[in-house]
Structures are given as C-alpha cells and as structure tokens.
Tab-separated table of N, CA and C in Angstrom:
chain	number	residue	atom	x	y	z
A	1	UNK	N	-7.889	-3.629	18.566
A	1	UNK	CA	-6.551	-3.558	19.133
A	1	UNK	C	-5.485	-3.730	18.051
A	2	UNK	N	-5.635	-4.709	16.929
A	2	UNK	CA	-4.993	-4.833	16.462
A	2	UNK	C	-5.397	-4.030	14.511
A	3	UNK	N	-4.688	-3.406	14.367
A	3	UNK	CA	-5.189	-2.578	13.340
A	3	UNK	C	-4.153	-1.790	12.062
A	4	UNK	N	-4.485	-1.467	10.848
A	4	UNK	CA	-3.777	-1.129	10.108
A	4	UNK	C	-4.770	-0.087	9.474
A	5	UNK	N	-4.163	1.270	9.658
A	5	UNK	CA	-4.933	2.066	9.169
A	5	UNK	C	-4.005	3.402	8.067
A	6	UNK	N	-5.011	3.421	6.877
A	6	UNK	CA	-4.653	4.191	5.627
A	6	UNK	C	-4.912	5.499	6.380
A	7	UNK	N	-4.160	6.919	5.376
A	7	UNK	CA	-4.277	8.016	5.223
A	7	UNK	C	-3.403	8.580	4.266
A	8	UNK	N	-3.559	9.286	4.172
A	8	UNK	CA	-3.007	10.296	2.855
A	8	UNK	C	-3.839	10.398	1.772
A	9	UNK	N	-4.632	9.830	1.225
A	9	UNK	CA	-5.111	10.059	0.115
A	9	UNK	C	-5.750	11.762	0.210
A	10	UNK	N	-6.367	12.144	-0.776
A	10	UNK	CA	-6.672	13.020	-1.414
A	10	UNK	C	-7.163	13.340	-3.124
A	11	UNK	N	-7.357	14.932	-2.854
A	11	UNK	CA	-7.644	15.301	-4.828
A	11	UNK	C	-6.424	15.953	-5.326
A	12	UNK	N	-5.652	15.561	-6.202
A	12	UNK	CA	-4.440	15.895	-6.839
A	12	UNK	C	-4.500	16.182	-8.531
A	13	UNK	N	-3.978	16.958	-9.117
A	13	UNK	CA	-4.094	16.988	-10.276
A	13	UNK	C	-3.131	16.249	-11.008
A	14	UNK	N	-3.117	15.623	-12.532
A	14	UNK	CA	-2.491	15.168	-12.769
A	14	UNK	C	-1.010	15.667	-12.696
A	15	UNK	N	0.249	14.955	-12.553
A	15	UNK	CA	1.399	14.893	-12.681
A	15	UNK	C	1.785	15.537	-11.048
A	16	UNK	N	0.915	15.612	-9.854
A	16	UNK	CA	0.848	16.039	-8.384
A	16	UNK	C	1.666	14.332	-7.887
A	17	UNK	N	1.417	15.009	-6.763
A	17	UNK	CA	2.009	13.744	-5.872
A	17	UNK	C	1.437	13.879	-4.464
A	18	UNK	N	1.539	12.510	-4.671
A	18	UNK	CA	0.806	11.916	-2.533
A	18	UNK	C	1.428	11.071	-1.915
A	19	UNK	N	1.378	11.078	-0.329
A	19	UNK	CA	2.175	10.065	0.136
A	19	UNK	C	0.901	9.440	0.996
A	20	UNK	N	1.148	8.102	0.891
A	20	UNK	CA	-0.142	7.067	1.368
A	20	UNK	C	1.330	6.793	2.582
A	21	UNK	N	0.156	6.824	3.760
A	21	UNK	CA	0.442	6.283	4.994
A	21	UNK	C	-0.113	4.738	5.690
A	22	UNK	N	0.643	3.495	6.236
A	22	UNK	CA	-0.030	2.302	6.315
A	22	UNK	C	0.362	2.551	8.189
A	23	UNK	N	-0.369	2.661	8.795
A	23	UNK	CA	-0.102	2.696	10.023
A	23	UNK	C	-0.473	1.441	11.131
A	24	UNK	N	0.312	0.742	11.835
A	24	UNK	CA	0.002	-0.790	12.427
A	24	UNK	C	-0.301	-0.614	14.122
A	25	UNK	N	-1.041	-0.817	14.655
A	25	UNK	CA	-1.416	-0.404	15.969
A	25	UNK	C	-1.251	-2.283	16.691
A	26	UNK	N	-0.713	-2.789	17.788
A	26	UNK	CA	-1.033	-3.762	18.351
A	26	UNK	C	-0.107	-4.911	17.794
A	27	UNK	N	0.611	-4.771	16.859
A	27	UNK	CA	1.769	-5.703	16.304
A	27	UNK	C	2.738	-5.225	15.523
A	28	UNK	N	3.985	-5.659	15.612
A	28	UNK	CA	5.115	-4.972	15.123
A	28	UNK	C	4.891	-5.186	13.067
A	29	UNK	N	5.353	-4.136	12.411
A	29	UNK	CA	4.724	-4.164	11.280
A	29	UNK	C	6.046	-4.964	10.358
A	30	UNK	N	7.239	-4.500	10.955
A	30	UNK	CA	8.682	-4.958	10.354
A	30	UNK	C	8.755	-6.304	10.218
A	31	UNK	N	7.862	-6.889	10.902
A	31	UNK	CA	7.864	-8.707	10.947
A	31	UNK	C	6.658	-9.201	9.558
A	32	UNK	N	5.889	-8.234	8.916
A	32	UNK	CA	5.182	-8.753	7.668
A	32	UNK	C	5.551	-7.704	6.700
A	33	UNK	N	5.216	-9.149	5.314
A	33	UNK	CA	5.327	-8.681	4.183
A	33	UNK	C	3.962	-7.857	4.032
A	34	UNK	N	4.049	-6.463	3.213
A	34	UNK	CA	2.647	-5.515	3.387
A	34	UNK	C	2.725	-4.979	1.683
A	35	UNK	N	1.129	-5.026	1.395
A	35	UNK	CA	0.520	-4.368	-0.435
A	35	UNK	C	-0.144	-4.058	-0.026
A	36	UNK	N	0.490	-2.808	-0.956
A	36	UNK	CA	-1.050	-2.238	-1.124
A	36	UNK	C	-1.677	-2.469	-2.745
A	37	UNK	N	-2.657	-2.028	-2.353
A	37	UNK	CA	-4.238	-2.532	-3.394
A	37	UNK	C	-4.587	-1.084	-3.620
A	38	UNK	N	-5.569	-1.001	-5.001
A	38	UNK	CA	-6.182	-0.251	-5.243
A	38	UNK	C	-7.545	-0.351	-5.870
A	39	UNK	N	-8.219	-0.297	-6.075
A	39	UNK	CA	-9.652	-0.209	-6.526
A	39	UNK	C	-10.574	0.921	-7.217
A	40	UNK	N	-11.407	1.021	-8.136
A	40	UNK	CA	-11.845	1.998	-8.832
A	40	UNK	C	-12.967	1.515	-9.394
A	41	UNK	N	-14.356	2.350	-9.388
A	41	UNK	CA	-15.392	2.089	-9.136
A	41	UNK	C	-15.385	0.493	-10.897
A	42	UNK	N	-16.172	-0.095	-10.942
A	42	UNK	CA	-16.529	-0.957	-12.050
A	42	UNK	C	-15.252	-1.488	-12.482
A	43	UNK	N	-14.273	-1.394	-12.075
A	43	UNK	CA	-12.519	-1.785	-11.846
A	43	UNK	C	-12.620	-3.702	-11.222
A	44	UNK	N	-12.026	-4.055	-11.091
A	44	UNK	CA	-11.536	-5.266	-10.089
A	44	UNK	C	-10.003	-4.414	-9.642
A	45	UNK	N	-9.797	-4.945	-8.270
A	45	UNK	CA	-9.168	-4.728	-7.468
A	45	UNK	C	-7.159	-5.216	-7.673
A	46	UNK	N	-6.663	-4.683	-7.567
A	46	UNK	CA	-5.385	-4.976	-8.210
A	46	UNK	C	-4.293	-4.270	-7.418
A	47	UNK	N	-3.143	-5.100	-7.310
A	47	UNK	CA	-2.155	-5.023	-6.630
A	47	UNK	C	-1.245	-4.015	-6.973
A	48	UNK	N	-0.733	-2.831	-6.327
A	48	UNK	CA	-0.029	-1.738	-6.509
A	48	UNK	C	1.348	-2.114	-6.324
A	49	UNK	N	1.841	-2.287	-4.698
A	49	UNK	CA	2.996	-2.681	-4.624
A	49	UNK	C	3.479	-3.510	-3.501
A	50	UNK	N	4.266	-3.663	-3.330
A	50	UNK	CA	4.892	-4.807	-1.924
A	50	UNK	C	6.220	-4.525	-1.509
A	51	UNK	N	6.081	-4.995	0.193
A	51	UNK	CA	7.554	-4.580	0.632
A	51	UNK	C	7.551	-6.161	1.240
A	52	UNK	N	8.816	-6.463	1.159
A	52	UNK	CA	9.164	-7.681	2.081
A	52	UNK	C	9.104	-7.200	3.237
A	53	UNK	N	9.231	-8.094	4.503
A	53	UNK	CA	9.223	-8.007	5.834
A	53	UNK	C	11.059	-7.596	5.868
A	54	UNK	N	11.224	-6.544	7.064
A	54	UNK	CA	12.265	-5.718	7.542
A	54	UNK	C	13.758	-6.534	7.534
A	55	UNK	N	14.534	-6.441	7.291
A	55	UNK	CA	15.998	-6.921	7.466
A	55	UNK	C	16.685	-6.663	8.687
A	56	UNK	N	16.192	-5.807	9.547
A	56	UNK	CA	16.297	-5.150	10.703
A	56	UNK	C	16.542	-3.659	10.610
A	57	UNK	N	16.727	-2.871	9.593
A	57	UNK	CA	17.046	-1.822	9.041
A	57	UNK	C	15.416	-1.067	9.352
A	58	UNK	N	15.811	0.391	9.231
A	58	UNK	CA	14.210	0.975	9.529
A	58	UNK	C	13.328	0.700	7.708
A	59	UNK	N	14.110	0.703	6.876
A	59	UNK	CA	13.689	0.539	5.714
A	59	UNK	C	13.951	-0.204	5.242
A	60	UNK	N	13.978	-1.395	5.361
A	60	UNK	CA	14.373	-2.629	4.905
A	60	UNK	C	13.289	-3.699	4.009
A	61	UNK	N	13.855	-4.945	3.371
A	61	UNK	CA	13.037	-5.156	2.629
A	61	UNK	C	12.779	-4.628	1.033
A	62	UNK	N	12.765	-6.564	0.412
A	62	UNK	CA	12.653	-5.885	-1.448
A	62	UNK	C	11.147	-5.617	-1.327
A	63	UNK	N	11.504	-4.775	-2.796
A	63	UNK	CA	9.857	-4.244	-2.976
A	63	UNK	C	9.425	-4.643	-4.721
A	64	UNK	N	8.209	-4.425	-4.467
A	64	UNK	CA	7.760	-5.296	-6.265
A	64	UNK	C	6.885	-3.827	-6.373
A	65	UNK	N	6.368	-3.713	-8.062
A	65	UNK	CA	5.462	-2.892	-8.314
A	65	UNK	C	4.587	-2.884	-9.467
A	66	UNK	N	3.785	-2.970	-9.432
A	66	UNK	CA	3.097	-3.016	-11.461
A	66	UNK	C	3.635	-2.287	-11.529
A	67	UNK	N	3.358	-2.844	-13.427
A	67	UNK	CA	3.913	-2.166	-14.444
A	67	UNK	C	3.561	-0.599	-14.557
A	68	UNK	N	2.540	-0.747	-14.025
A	68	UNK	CA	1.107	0.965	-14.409
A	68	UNK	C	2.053	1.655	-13.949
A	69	UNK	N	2.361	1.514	-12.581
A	69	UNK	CA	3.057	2.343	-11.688
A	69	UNK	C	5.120	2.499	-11.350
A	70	UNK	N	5.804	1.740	-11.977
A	70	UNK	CA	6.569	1.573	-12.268
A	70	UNK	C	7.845	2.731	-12.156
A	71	UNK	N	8.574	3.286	-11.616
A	71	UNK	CA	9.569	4.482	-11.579
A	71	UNK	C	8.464	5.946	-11.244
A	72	UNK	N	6.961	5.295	-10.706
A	72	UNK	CA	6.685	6.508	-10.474
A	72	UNK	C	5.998	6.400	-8.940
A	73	UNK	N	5.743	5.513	-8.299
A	73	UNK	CA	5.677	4.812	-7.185
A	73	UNK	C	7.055	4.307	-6.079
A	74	UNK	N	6.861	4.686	-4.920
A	74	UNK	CA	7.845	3.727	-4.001
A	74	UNK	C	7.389	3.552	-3.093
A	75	UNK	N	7.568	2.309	-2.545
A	75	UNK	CA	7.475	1.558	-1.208
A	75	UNK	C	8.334	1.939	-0.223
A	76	UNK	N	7.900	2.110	0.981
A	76	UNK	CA	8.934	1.966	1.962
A	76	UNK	C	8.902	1.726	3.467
A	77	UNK	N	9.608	1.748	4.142
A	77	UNK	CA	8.914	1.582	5.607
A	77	UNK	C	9.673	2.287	6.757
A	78	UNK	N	9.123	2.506	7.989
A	78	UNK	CA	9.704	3.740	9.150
A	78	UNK	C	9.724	2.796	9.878
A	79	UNK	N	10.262	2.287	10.647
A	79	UNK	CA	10.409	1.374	11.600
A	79	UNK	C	9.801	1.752	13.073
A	80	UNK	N	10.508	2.864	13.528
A	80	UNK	CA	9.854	4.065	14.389
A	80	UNK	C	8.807	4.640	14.549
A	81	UNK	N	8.221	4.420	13.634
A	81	UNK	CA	6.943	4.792	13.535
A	81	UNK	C	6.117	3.804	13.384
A	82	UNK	N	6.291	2.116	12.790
A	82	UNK	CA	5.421	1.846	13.127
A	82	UNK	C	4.562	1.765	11.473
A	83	UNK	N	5.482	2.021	10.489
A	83	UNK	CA	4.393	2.320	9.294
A	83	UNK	C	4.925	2.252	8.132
A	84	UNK	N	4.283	1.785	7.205
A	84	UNK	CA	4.356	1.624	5.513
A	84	UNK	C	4.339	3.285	4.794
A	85	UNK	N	4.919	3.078	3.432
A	85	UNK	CA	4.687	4.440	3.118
A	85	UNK	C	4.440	4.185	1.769
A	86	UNK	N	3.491	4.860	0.789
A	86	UNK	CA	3.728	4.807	-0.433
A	86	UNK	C	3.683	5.742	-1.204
A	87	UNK	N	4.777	6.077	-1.590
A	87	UNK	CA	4.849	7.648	-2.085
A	87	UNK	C	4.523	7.446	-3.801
A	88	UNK	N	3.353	8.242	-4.294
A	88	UNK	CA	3.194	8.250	-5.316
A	88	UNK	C	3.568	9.606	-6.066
A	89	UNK	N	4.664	9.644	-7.163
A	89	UNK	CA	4.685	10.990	-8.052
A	89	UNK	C	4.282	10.690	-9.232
A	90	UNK	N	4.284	12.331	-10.157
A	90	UNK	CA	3.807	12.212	-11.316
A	90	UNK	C	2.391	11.636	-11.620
A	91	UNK	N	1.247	11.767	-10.623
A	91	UNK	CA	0.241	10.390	-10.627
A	91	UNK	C	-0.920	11.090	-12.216
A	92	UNK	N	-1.608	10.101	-12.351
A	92	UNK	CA	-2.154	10.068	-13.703
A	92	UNK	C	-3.707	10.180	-13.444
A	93	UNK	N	-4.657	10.598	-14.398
A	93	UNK	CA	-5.981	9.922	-13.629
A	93	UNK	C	-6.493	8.838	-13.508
A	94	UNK	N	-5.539	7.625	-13.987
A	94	UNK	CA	-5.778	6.393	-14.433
A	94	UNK	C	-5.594	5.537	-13.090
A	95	UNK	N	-4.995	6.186	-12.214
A	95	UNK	CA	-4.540	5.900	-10.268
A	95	UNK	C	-5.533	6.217	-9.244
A	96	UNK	N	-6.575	7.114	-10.181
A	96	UNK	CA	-7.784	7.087	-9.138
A	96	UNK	C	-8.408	5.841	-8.377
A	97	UNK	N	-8.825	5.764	-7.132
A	97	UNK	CA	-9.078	5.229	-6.599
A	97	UNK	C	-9.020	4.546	-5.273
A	98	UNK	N	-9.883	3.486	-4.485
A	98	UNK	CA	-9.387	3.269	-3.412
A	98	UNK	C	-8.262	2.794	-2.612
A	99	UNK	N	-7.551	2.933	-2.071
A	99	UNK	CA	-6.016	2.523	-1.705
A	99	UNK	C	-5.891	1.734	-0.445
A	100	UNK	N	-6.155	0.560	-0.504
A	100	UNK	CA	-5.887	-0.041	1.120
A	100	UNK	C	-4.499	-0.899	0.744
A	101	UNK	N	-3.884	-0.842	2.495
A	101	UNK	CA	-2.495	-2.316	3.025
A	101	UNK	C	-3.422	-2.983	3.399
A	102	UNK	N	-2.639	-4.352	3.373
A	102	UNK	CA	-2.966	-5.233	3.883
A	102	UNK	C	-1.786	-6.564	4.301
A	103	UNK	N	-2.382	-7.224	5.396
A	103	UNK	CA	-0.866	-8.283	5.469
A	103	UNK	C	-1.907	-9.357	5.952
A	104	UNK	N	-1.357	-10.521	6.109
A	104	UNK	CA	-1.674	-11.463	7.009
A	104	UNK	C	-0.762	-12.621	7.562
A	105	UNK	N	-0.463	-13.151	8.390
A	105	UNK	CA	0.196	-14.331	9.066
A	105	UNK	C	1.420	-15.278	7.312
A	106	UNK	N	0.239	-15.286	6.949
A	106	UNK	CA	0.602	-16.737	6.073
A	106	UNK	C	1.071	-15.479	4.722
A	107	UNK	N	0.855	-14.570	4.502
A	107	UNK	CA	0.993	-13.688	3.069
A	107	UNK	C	2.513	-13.327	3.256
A	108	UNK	N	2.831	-13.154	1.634
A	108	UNK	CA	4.153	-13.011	1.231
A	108	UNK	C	4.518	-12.074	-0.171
A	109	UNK	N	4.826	-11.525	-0.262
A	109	UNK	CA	5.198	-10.770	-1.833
A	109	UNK	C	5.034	-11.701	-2.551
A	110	UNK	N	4.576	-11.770	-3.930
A	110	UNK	CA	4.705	-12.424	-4.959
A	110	UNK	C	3.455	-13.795	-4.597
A	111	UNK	N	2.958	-14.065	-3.146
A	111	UNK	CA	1.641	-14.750	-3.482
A	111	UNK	C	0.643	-14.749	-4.330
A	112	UNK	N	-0.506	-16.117	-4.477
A	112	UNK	CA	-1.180	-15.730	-5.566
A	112	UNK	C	-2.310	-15.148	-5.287
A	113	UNK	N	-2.616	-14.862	-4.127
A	113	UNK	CA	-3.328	-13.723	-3.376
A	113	UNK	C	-3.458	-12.664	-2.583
A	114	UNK	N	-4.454	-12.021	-2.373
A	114	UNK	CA	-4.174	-11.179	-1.772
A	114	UNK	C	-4.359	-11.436	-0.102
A	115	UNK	N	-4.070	-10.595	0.932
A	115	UNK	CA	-4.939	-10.925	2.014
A	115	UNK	C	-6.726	-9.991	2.383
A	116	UNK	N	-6.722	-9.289	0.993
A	116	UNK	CA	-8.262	-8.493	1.017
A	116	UNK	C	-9.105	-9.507	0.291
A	117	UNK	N	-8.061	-11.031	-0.218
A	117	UNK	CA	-9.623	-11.470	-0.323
A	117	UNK	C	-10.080	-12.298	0.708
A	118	UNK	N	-9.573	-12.129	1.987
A	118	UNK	CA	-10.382	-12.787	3.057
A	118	UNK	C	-10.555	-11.599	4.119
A	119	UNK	N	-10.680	-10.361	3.822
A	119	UNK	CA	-10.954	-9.390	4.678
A	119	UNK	C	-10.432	-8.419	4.342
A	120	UNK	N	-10.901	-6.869	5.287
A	120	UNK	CA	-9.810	-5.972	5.437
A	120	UNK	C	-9.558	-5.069	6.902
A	121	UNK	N	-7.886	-4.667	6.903
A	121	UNK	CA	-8.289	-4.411	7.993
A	121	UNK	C	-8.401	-2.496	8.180
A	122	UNK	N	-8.529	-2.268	7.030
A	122	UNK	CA	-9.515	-1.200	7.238
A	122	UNK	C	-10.298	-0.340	6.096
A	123	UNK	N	-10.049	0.611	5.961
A	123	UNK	CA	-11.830	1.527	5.115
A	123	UNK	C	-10.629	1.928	3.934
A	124	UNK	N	-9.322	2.022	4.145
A	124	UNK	CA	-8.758	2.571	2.678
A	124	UNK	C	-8.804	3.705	2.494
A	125	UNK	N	-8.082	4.284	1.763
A	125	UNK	CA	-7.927	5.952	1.828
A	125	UNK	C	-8.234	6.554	0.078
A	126	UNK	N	-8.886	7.366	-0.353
A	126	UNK	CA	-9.404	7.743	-1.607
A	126	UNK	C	-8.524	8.727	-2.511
A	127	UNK	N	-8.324	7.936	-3.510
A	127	UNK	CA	-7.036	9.105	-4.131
A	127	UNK	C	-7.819	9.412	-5.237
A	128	UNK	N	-8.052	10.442	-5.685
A	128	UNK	CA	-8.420	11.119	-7.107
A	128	UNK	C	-7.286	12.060	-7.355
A	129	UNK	N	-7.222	11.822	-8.981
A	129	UNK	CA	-7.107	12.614	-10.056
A	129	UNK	C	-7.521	13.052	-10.791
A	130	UNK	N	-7.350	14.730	-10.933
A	130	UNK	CA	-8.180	15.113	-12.050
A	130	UNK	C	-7.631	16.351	-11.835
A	131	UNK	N	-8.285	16.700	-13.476
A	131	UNK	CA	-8.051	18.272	-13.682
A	131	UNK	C	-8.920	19.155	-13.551
C-alpha cells in the first residue's frame, strides 16, 4: 500500500540525458525529505542527491548534490503527481548504475545515513552508459 517506485532509467550514450521518476503511492510525498542513491556493480552505494520536504509550493524544497554530479543533475518535485524527479544531462559512463529514492519517518538531507541502509522500498531503476 504504501510504496515508492523508480522508472526512467535506461541505455544512453554518453553526453544523452534521462529523467528518473520517484513515484509515492499511500502517503503524501511533499511531507519527506527524499535521495536518491546509486550503485554499480563492485561500487559501494552512494548518495546522488536530496530534496528537502515541500514548502507548500509544487516544487519546493533545498536540494544538495555530489560533487560527481554537480550542474549536471537536478532534483525536483510535482506535487500533483505525487513524485520526485531527477533529471540527469550530459551523463558520463561513470553514472552507470542502479538508481533507487528513498525516505523514511526520522531521515533528513544532510543525515549521516541513508534510509537504504535499513531497507528499500523498491527494485531501483538501471541507468547505463555507453558508447
């Protein structure tokens, strides 16, 4: 019932672009702070980007980002819909990999964890690059 589910990923060539979809079924999404993560095979798992929870605005909320990804990544959110967005341009092959959101009760931007290390709430969406 209660659920957050990825899409968008895909195969893109370098300097292409994708938009990652975070979709929230069963609770309003504007009330949590939401990251996404990425992962890549023999990798450890590492934090892409973050939106604060909504200001009341459909896009509301500061956002953080690694360095990797930096002026070529954005966060954002649809209120109306219900969903996170993360639009990646220019992507590299160095961005390959798995892409999950995640939130939880107690999580916040800038925590010293994630909420995937006590679960997830779903399968993540697969981005490759290559030529």
């Amino acid at each position: 019932q209660v659920q957050l589910v990825e899409s968008g990923g895909g195969l893109v060539q370098p300097g292409g672009s994708l938009r990652l979809s975070c979709a929230a079924s069963g609770f309003t999404l504007d009330y949590y702070d939401i990251g996404w993560y990425r992962q890549a095979p023999g990798k450890k798992r590492e934090e892409v980007s973050c939106i604060s929870k909504s200001d009341g605005s459909s896009s509301g909320g500061s956002t953080t980002y690694a360095d990797s990804v930096k002026g070529r990544f954005t966060i954002s959110r649809d209120k109306a819909k219900n969903t996170v967005y993360l639009q990646m341009n220019n992507l590299k092959p160095e961005d390959t990999g798995v892409y999950y959101c995640a939130t939880d009760p107690l999580f916040s931007c800038g925590a010293t964890y994630s909420p995937l290390d006590f679960g997830s709430w779903g399968q993540g969406t697969q981005v490759t690059v290559s030529s």
